[in-house]
Structure formats: C-alpha cells, structure tokens
Amino acid sequence: MVDFKLSKLYGINNKKYLSELLKVELSKLKDIETHFSTTPFYQKNQKGKRRRLYNPHPDYKKVLQRLNIHLSRIVAPDYVLGGIKKRSYVMNANLHKENDYFLLLDLKDFFPSTRDNHVYYFFRNKLKMSQDIAKICTLLTTEPSEDRTFRHLPQGYSTSPYLSFLSYFDMYNGIKNISDNQNIIFSCYYDDLTFSSKKRISFKFKETISNIVADYHLTINKDKTRFYTKKRKVIKITGAIINKGQLLKAPNSLQKKMYIYFKELTQKTQQRPVEKEHIIKLCNKVIGCLTAIQHIEPKREFPHIRKKVKEIRKALR
C-alpha cells in the first residue's frame, strides 16, 4: 500500500509553506509561468528519431530537485523499477528471468502524452493539496506542448520520471491487480511494461491491458509489442539480455556507446584549450556505461578505461 502522507507535500494549502519547503521566493510561486520556463532543444536518438528535451535553468533545476526529494519520500511499490533510487533495469529483468512466457509492451510517447490534468489530479487528489497549490506544482513540473495547446511532463526534468508513475498511479495499480489475479508477474520501467508467467500469456490479456491504458488516454506502441517464450535463444528485457533464465551479457549498444564516449574523451583531452566541463561530463558518461555493463557482467573490469578516466580526472584538478 502506498502512503502518500509520507511526503511533506501532503495536504499543503499554504503558499508560504510551499515556498519555504522549496526554498523559492513566494512572489515567484505566484507567477510561475513568468519565472519558471525552459527553452526546449531537439536531439536525435540512435535510430534517428527526433526528441524534444528540456534543460532547466540552474535555479529552476534546484527547485525541481527539492520537489523531487519530497516526492521520493513516497515509497513506490516493488513493481516500479524505473526512476527510483537503488532500482534499475537489471533488477527489472531479474524479476522475470526465471519465467517461461513474456509479454513486453511500450507506452507510446509517454512523457509528451502525460498531460497536465493527470499531474494535477495526482497533486490534488492523492497528495490532497488545495487547488491553488496543486496548480502551482503542476505548472512547475510541466511544459507547454509544441503547438502550445496543452501542457505535459517534459523529458529532462528531474521530477518527470517518478511523476510519470504517480500521475497514473490508479492505472498501474489496476494493471498490477489484474496481473496478480492471473498469476502474471508485472513490472514497469518508465514506459516499458513487462509481464511474465510460467503459463502462456494470452492475446486477450494483452488487449485487456491495452484497454486499461487507453482509458487513461495513453497508447500501446504496436511496433514494440513482443510475445516471447523461453525457447527463444535470447530475450532482451529493458536492455538486459536473458538466456535460459540467466542474465547473459550487456547489450552491444551499451558497450558501443561506452567506446564512443571513451574515444571522444581521449580526443578532447588532446585539444586546446581544454573544455573542462565537457571532459568531466564525458568521464561520467564513460563510467556510467562501464558501471551498467558490470552490473550485468560483474567479471568484466575494463582496467585500462578506468585507469585512463582516473588519470584524466586527476589532471583536471
């Protein structure tokens, strides 16, 4: 059972208290759209798909981080593996690895599709905020759509990952209950919904889940819908590769990404003037990929890469 009262955000009906909690001037909270907004930028992923991303101003970022700290006091159910500290995509795959049948679903354009009315509903009805406070928190955590006809959760805000679950708490809880009733294990990792069982998962079950999702104005991505059986040689669940009930290896895409970052890092250190901030970011990206690989394959150590990154960081001090 999720206890929303664990957060200090619960039941707030006073702007002054909210301003103290978020350490922001009261006058700014009274005019969110003037003082808090972010200019979007666009980025293509590895498949060439264009994404709209947001990088808040440092002061705005701090406010969002403080808000997220208070949201994180609400302990997520065990089936939520994305956007939660000390939970990961590897844990998500581990949860299912010993089963025989799998259904993988993906919520299409999840963040852009998470409209402000769902975010407001969470603040107003789950956290029991007054209407004006719920509106302030909604404006803080959402951005206008590209055509400015509605607001939505933006990719790039620290609050978006957990809010994407909290805003659809009733939907996820409904999916969990239906899965439990059919002895199907369910987990969610951001927009990825994973189901597994010892018995075959029916198409009817998949349609039931799709209908629940549709009730909340979301869509299942048909191109990413997958039914698998354990007989399949390799099964990929949220980036972790499973073979015969065992985590086998990190995906090639993750290893490739690490080597690309490492190559760029070594090139940047040779250039003058030295772009210190960019080099530090590349160091973090390389170690992040390396750690993710080792999380799946503990015996892989990459001593040369670790040593080189350590030397670069030391030289920047």
C-alpha positions as a Markdown table, in Angstrom:
| # | Residue | x | y | z |
|---|---|---|---|---|
| 1 | Met | 0.0 | 0.0 | 0.0 |
| 2 | Val | 1.4 | 3.4 | -1.0 |
| 3 | Asp | 1.3 | 6.0 | 1.8 |
| 4 | Phe | 1.2 | 9.5 | 0.3 |
| 5 | Lys | 1.3 | 11.1 | 3.7 |
| 6 | Leu | 5.0 | 10.2 | 3.9 |
| 7 | Ser | 5.7 | 13.3 | 1.8 |
| 8 | Lys | 5.8 | 16.8 | 3.4 |
| 9 | Leu | 3.9 | 17.9 | 0.2 |
| 10 | Tyr | 0.8 | 16.1 | 1.5 |
| 11 | Gly | -2.1 | 18.3 | 2.4 |
| 12 | Ile | -0.4 | 21.7 | 1.7 |
| 13 | Asn | -2.8 | 24.6 | 1.4 |
| 14 | Asn | -0.5 | 27.5 | 2.1 |
| 15 | Lys | 1.8 | 29.1 | -0.5 |
| 16 | Lys | 4.2 | 30.5 | 2.1 |
| 17 | Tyr | 4.8 | 27.0 | 3.5 |
| 18 | Leu | 5.4 | 25.6 | -0.1 |
| 19 | Ser | 7.9 | 28.5 | -0.8 |
| 20 | Glu | 9.8 | 27.6 | 2.4 |
| 21 | Leu | 9.8 | 23.9 | 1.5 |
| 22 | Leu | 11.1 | 24.5 | -2.0 |
| 23 | Lys | 13.3 | 27.5 | -0.9 |
| 24 | Val | 11.9 | 29.8 | -3.5 |
| 25 | Glu | 10.5 | 33.3 | -3.2 |
| 26 | Leu | 6.8 | 33.5 | -2.6 |
| 27 | Ser | 6.4 | 36.2 | -5.3 |
| 28 | Lys | 7.8 | 33.7 | -7.9 |
| 29 | Leu | 5.3 | 31.0 | -6.9 |
| 30 | Lys | 2.5 | 33.4 | -7.5 |
| 31 | Asp | 3.6 | 33.9 | -11.2 |
| 32 | Ile | 5.1 | 30.5 | -12.2 |
| 33 | Glu | 4.9 | 31.0 | -16.0 |
| 34 | Thr | 6.9 | 34.2 | -15.8 |
| 35 | His | 9.6 | 33.0 | -13.5 |
| 36 | Phe | 9.8 | 29.3 | -14.4 |
| 37 | Ser | 10.1 | 28.2 | -18.0 |
| 38 | Thr | 12.6 | 26.3 | -20.1 |
| 39 | Thr | 13.5 | 26.6 | -23.8 |
| 40 | Pro | 13.4 | 23.2 | -25.4 |
| 41 | Phe | 16.0 | 21.8 | -27.7 |
| 42 | Tyr | 16.0 | 18.8 | -30.1 |
| 43 | Gln | 18.1 | 15.7 | -30.2 |
| 44 | Lys | 18.1 | 12.6 | -32.4 |
| 45 | Asn | 18.5 | 9.2 | -30.8 |
| 46 | Gln | 20.4 | 6.3 | -32.3 |
| 47 | Lys | 17.5 | 5.4 | -34.5 |
| 48 | Gly | 17.3 | 9.0 | -35.9 |
| 49 | Lys | 14.1 | 9.8 | -34.0 |
| 50 | Arg | 13.9 | 13.5 | -33.1 |
| 51 | Arg | 13.1 | 14.1 | -29.4 |
| 52 | Arg | 12.1 | 17.4 | -27.6 |
| 53 | Leu | 14.2 | 17.8 | -24.5 |
| 54 | Tyr | 14.4 | 20.4 | -21.7 |
| 55 | Asn | 17.3 | 21.6 | -19.6 |
| 56 | Pro | 16.1 | 23.9 | -16.9 |
| 57 | His | 18.0 | 26.9 | -15.7 |
| 58 | Pro | 20.2 | 26.1 | -12.7 |
| 59 | Asp | 17.9 | 27.9 | -10.2 |
| 60 | Tyr | 14.8 | 26.2 | -11.7 |
| 61 | Lys | 16.6 | 22.9 | -11.6 |
| 62 | Lys | 17.3 | 23.2 | -7.9 |
| 63 | Val | 13.6 | 23.9 | -7.2 |
| 64 | Leu | 12.7 | 20.8 | -9.2 |
| 65 | Gln | 15.3 | 18.7 | -7.3 |
| 66 | Arg | 13.9 | 19.8 | -4.0 |
| 67 | Leu | 10.3 | 19.0 | -5.1 |
| 68 | Asn | 11.5 | 15.6 | -6.3 |
| 69 | Ile | 13.2 | 14.9 | -2.9 |
| 70 | His | 9.8 | 15.3 | -1.3 |
| 71 | Leu | 8.1 | 13.2 | -3.9 |
| 72 | Ser | 10.6 | 10.4 | -3.4 |
| 73 | Arg | 9.5 | 10.1 | 0.3 |
| 74 | Ile | 6.5 | 8.3 | -1.1 |
| 75 | Val | 7.7 | 4.7 | -1.3 |
| 76 | Ala | 7.0 | 3.2 | -4.7 |
| 77 | Pro | 5.6 | -0.4 | -5.0 |
| 78 | Asp | 8.1 | -3.1 | -5.7 |
| 79 | Tyr | 6.9 | -3.4 | -9.3 |
| 80 | Val | 8.1 | 0.1 | -10.1 |
| 81 | Leu | 11.8 | -0.2 | -11.2 |
| 82 | Gly | 12.4 | 3.0 | -13.2 |
| 83 | Gly | 13.1 | 6.4 | -11.7 |
| 84 | Ile | 13.6 | 5.0 | -8.2 |
| 85 | Lys | 16.9 | 5.2 | -6.4 |
| 86 | Lys | 18.6 | 1.8 | -6.0 |
| 87 | Arg | 16.3 | 0.2 | -8.6 |
| 88 | Ser | 17.4 | -0.5 | -12.1 |
| 89 | Tyr | 16.7 | -2.1 | -15.5 |
| 90 | Val | 18.8 | -5.1 | -14.4 |
| 91 | Met | 16.5 | -5.6 | -11.4 |
| 92 | Asn | 13.6 | -5.4 | -13.8 |
| 93 | Ala | 15.0 | -8.2 | -16.0 |
| 94 | Asn | 15.9 | -10.3 | -12.9 |
| 95 | Leu | 12.3 | -10.2 | -11.8 |
| 96 | His | 11.2 | -12.1 | -14.9 |
| 97 | Lys | 14.2 | -14.2 | -15.9 |
| 98 | Glu | 13.0 | -17.5 | -14.5 |
| 99 | Asn | 9.6 | -17.5 | -16.2 |
| 100 | Asp | 8.7 | -19.2 | -19.4 |
| 101 | Tyr | 6.4 | -16.7 | -21.2 |
| 102 | Phe | 6.8 | -13.0 | -21.7 |
| 103 | Leu | 4.8 | -10.0 | -22.9 |
| 104 | Leu | 6.7 | -6.7 | -23.5 |
| 105 | Leu | 4.7 | -3.5 | -24.0 |
| 106 | Asp | 5.8 | 0.1 | -24.6 |
| 107 | Leu | 3.8 | 3.2 | -23.9 |
| 108 | Lys | 4.0 | 5.4 | -26.9 |
| 109 | Asp | 5.4 | 8.9 | -26.5 |
| 110 | Phe | 4.9 | 8.6 | -22.7 |
| 111 | Phe | 6.2 | 11.9 | -21.3 |
| 112 | Pro | 4.7 | 14.1 | -24.1 |
| 113 | Ser | 1.4 | 12.2 | -23.7 |
| 114 | Thr | 1.3 | 12.7 | -19.9 |
| 115 | Arg | -0.9 | 15.8 | -19.8 |
| 116 | Asp | -1.1 | 18.3 | -17.0 |
| 117 | Asn | -4.6 | 17.2 | -16.0 |
| 118 | His | -3.2 | 13.8 | -14.8 |
| 119 | Val | -0.4 | 15.6 | -13.0 |
| 120 | Tyr | -2.8 | 18.0 | -11.4 |
| 121 | Tyr | -5.1 | 15.0 | -10.4 |
| 122 | Phe | -2.2 | 13.5 | -8.5 |
| 123 | Phe | -1.3 | 16.7 | -6.6 |
| 124 | Arg | -5.0 | 17.5 | -5.9 |
| 125 | Asn | -6.4 | 14.0 | -5.1 |
| 126 | Lys | -3.5 | 11.9 | -4.0 |
| 127 | Leu | -1.5 | 14.5 | -2.1 |
| 128 | Lys | -4.7 | 16.3 | -1.0 |
| 129 | Met | -3.3 | 19.8 | -1.9 |
| 130 | Ser | -5.5 | 22.8 | -2.2 |
| 131 | Gln | -6.5 | 23.8 | -5.7 |
| 132 | Asp | -4.0 | 26.7 | -5.9 |
| 133 | Ile | -1.1 | 24.7 | -4.6 |
| 134 | Ala | -1.8 | 21.8 | -6.9 |
| 135 | Lys | -1.9 | 24.2 | -9.8 |
| 136 | Ile | 1.5 | 25.7 | -8.8 |
| 137 | Cys | 3.1 | 22.3 | -8.5 |
| 138 | Thr | 1.6 | 21.2 | -11.9 |
| 139 | Leu | 2.9 | 24.4 | -13.6 |
| 140 | Leu | 6.3 | 23.8 | -12.0 |
| 141 | Thr | 6.6 | 20.2 | -13.4 |
| 142 | Thr | 5.0 | 20.6 | -16.8 |
| 143 | Glu | 5.8 | 22.5 | -20.0 |
| 144 | Pro | 3.6 | 23.6 | -23.0 |
| 145 | Ser | 3.3 | 21.3 | -25.9 |
| 146 | Glu | 4.9 | 22.1 | -29.2 |
| 147 | Asp | 1.7 | 23.7 | -30.5 |
| 148 | Arg | 1.0 | 25.2 | -27.0 |
| 149 | Thr | -2.5 | 23.6 | -26.9 |
| 150 | Phe | -1.8 | 21.7 | -23.6 |
| 151 | Arg | 1.0 | 21.1 | -21.0 |
| 152 | His | 2.8 | 17.8 | -20.4 |
| 153 | Leu | 5.7 | 16.2 | -18.5 |
| 154 | Pro | 8.9 | 17.3 | -20.1 |
| 155 | Gln | 11.9 | 15.0 | -20.8 |
| 156 | Gly | 14.8 | 16.4 | -18.8 |
| 157 | Tyr | 13.1 | 17.5 | -15.6 |
| 158 | Ser | 14.2 | 15.6 | -12.5 |
| 159 | Thr | 10.6 | 15.3 | -11.4 |
| 160 | Ser | 9.3 | 13.7 | -14.6 |
| 161 | Pro | 10.4 | 10.0 | -14.1 |
| 162 | Tyr | 8.7 | 9.5 | -10.8 |
| 163 | Leu | 5.7 | 11.8 | -11.6 |
| 164 | Ser | 5.1 | 9.7 | -14.7 |
| 165 | Phe | 4.3 | 6.8 | -12.4 |
| 166 | Leu | 2.5 | 8.9 | -9.7 |
| 167 | Ser | 0.3 | 10.6 | -12.2 |
| 168 | Tyr | -1.0 | 7.2 | -13.4 |
| 169 | Phe | -1.0 | 5.5 | -10.0 |
| 170 | Asp | -4.5 | 4.1 | -10.4 |
| 171 | Met | -3.7 | 2.8 | -13.9 |
| 172 | Tyr | -0.6 | 1.0 | -12.8 |
| 173 | Asn | -2.4 | -0.3 | -9.7 |
| 174 | Gly | -5.2 | -1.7 | -11.9 |
| 175 | Ile | -2.7 | -3.4 | -14.2 |
| 176 | Lys | -1.0 | -4.9 | -11.1 |
| 177 | Asn | -4.2 | -6.3 | -9.7 |
| 178 | Ile | -5.3 | -7.9 | -13.0 |
| 179 | Ser | -1.8 | -9.4 | -13.4 |
| 180 | Asp | -1.8 | -10.8 | -9.9 |
| 181 | Asn | -5.3 | -12.4 | -10.4 |
| 182 | Gln | -3.9 | -14.3 | -13.4 |
| 183 | Asn | -0.6 | -15.3 | -11.7 |
| 184 | Ile | 1.3 | -13.0 | -14.1 |
| 185 | Ile | 4.3 | -11.0 | -12.8 |
| 186 | Phe | 4.1 | -7.3 | -13.8 |
| 187 | Ser | 6.8 | -4.6 | -13.6 |
| 188 | Cys | 7.2 | -1.2 | -15.1 |
| 189 | Tyr | 10.4 | 0.6 | -16.1 |
| 190 | Tyr | 9.5 | 4.1 | -17.2 |
| 191 | Asp | 7.4 | 3.5 | -20.3 |
| 192 | Asp | 8.2 | -0.2 | -20.6 |
| 193 | Leu | 5.6 | -2.7 | -19.2 |
| 194 | Thr | 6.9 | -6.2 | -18.7 |
| 195 | Phe | 4.8 | -9.3 | -18.0 |
| 196 | Ser | 5.9 | -12.9 | -17.4 |
| 197 | Ser | 4.5 | -16.2 | -16.3 |
| 198 | Lys | 5.0 | -19.9 | -16.1 |
| 199 | Lys | 1.9 | -20.3 | -18.3 |
| 200 | Arg | 1.2 | -18.8 | -21.7 |
| 201 | Ile | 0.1 | -15.2 | -21.7 |
| 202 | Ser | -3.0 | -14.8 | -23.9 |
| 203 | Phe | -3.7 | -12.1 | -26.5 |
| 204 | Lys | -6.9 | -11.4 | -24.6 |
| 205 | Phe | -4.8 | -10.4 | -21.6 |
| 206 | Lys | -2.7 | -8.1 | -23.8 |
| 207 | Glu | -5.9 | -6.5 | -25.1 |
| 208 | Thr | -7.2 | -6.0 | -21.5 |
| 209 | Ile | -4.0 | -4.1 | -20.6 |
| 210 | Ser | -4.3 | -2.1 | -23.8 |
| 211 | Asn | -7.9 | -1.1 | -22.9 |
| 212 | Ile | -6.8 | 0.0 | -19.4 |
| 213 | Val | -4.1 | 2.1 | -20.9 |
| 214 | Ala | -6.5 | 3.6 | -23.4 |
| 215 | Asp | -8.8 | 4.6 | -20.6 |
| 216 | Tyr | -6.1 | 7.0 | -19.4 |
| 217 | His | -5.6 | 8.4 | -22.9 |
| 218 | Leu | -2.3 | 6.6 | -23.5 |
| 219 | Thr | -1.4 | 4.2 | -26.3 |
| 220 | Ile | 0.5 | 1.0 | -26.6 |
| 221 | Asn | 3.2 | 1.1 | -29.2 |
| 222 | Lys | 2.2 | -1.8 | -31.5 |
| 223 | Asp | 5.6 | -1.8 | -33.2 |
| 224 | Lys | 7.3 | -2.6 | -29.9 |
| 225 | Thr | 4.8 | -5.2 | -28.6 |
| 226 | Arg | 6.5 | -8.5 | -28.2 |
| 227 | Phe | 5.4 | -12.0 | -27.1 |
| 228 | Tyr | 8.3 | -14.3 | -26.2 |
| 229 | Thr | 8.7 | -17.8 | -24.9 |
| 230 | Lys | 11.7 | -19.2 | -23.0 |
| 231 | Lys | 12.6 | -21.3 | -26.1 |
| 232 | Arg | 13.8 | -18.1 | -27.8 |
| 233 | Lys | 17.6 | -18.1 | -27.7 |
| 234 | Val | 18.0 | -14.5 | -26.5 |
| 235 | Ile | 15.3 | -12.3 | -24.8 |
| 236 | Lys | 16.0 | -8.6 | -24.2 |
| 237 | Ile | 14.1 | -7.0 | -21.4 |
| 238 | Thr | 14.7 | -3.3 | -20.7 |
| 239 | Gly | 18.2 | -3.5 | -22.2 |
| 240 | Ala | 19.3 | -6.6 | -20.3 |
| 241 | Ile | 19.8 | -9.8 | -22.3 |
| 242 | Ile | 18.4 | -13.1 | -20.8 |
| 243 | Asn | 19.3 | -16.6 | -22.0 |
| 244 | Lys | 17.8 | -19.7 | -20.5 |
| 245 | Gly | 16.8 | -17.9 | -17.2 |
| 246 | Gln | 20.2 | -16.3 | -16.7 |
| 247 | Leu | 21.4 | -12.7 | -17.3 |
| 248 | Leu | 23.8 | -13.3 | -20.2 |
| 249 | Lys | 25.5 | -10.0 | -21.2 |
| 250 | Ala | 25.2 | -6.3 | -21.6 |
| 251 | Pro | 23.7 | -5.3 | -24.9 |
| 252 | Asn | 26.1 | -4.5 | -27.7 |
| 253 | Ser | 24.6 | -1.0 | -28.0 |
| 254 | Leu | 25.6 | -0.2 | -24.4 |
| 255 | Gln | 29.2 | -1.3 | -25.0 |
| 256 | Lys | 29.3 | 0.6 | -28.3 |
| 257 | Lys | 28.1 | 3.7 | -26.5 |
| 258 | Met | 30.9 | 3.4 | -23.9 |
| 259 | Tyr | 33.6 | 3.1 | -26.5 |
| 260 | Ile | 32.2 | 6.1 | -28.5 |
| 261 | Tyr | 32.3 | 8.2 | -25.3 |
| 262 | Phe | 35.8 | 7.0 | -24.4 |
| 263 | Lys | 37.1 | 7.8 | -27.9 |
| 264 | Glu | 35.6 | 11.3 | -27.8 |
| 265 | Leu | 37.1 | 11.7 | -24.3 |
| 266 | Thr | 40.6 | 10.8 | -25.3 |
| 267 | Gln | 40.3 | 13.2 | -28.4 |
| 268 | Lys | 39.0 | 16.1 | -26.3 |
| 269 | Thr | 41.9 | 15.8 | -23.8 |
| 270 | Gln | 44.3 | 16.4 | -26.7 |
| 271 | Gln | 42.6 | 19.6 | -27.8 |
| 272 | Arg | 43.5 | 23.1 | -26.6 |
| 273 | Pro | 42.0 | 24.9 | -24.9 |
| 274 | Val | 40.8 | 22.2 | -22.7 |
| 275 | Glu | 36.9 | 22.1 | -22.3 |
| 276 | Lys | 37.0 | 21.1 | -18.7 |
| 277 | Glu | 33.2 | 20.8 | -18.1 |
| 278 | His | 32.6 | 18.8 | -21.3 |
| 279 | Ile | 35.5 | 16.4 | -20.4 |
| 280 | Ile | 34.1 | 15.9 | -16.9 |
| 281 | Lys | 30.7 | 15.0 | -18.4 |
| 282 | Leu | 32.3 | 12.6 | -20.8 |
| 283 | Cys | 34.2 | 11.0 | -17.9 |
| 284 | Asn | 30.9 | 10.5 | -16.1 |
| 285 | Lys | 29.2 | 9.0 | -19.2 |
| 286 | Val | 32.1 | 6.5 | -19.7 |
| 287 | Ile | 32.0 | 5.4 | -16.1 |
| 288 | Gly | 28.2 | 5.3 | -16.2 |
| 289 | Cys | 28.2 | 2.9 | -19.2 |
| 290 | Leu | 31.0 | 0.9 | -17.6 |
| 291 | Thr | 29.1 | 0.5 | -14.3 |
| 292 | Ala | 26.0 | -0.5 | -16.2 |
| 293 | Ile | 27.9 | -3.2 | -18.1 |
| 294 | Gln | 29.5 | -4.5 | -14.9 |
| 295 | His | 26.0 | -4.6 | -13.2 |
| 296 | Ile | 25.1 | -7.3 | -15.7 |
| 297 | Glu | 28.6 | -8.8 | -16.2 |
| 298 | Pro | 30.5 | -8.4 | -12.8 |
| 299 | Lys | 33.6 | -10.1 | -14.1 |
| 300 | Arg | 34.3 | -7.5 | -16.8 |
| 301 | Glu | 36.6 | -4.9 | -15.3 |
| 302 | Phe | 37.9 | -2.7 | -18.1 |
| 303 | Pro | 41.1 | -1.7 | -16.1 |
| 304 | His | 42.6 | 0.4 | -19.0 |
| 305 | Ile | 39.5 | 2.5 | -19.3 |
| 306 | Arg | 39.1 | 3.0 | -15.5 |
| 307 | Lys | 42.8 | 3.9 | -15.2 |
| 308 | Lys | 42.6 | 6.4 | -18.1 |
| 309 | Val | 39.5 | 8.1 | -16.8 |
| 310 | Lys | 41.1 | 8.4 | -13.3 |
| 311 | Glu | 44.2 | 10.0 | -14.8 |
| 312 | Ile | 42.1 | 12.5 | -16.8 |
| 313 | Arg | 40.1 | 13.5 | -13.7 |
| 314 | Lys | 43.3 | 13.9 | -11.7 |
| 315 | Ala | 44.8 | 16.1 | -14.3 |
| 316 | Leu | 41.8 | 18.4 | -14.3 |
| 317 | Arg | 42.1 | 19.2 | -10.6 |
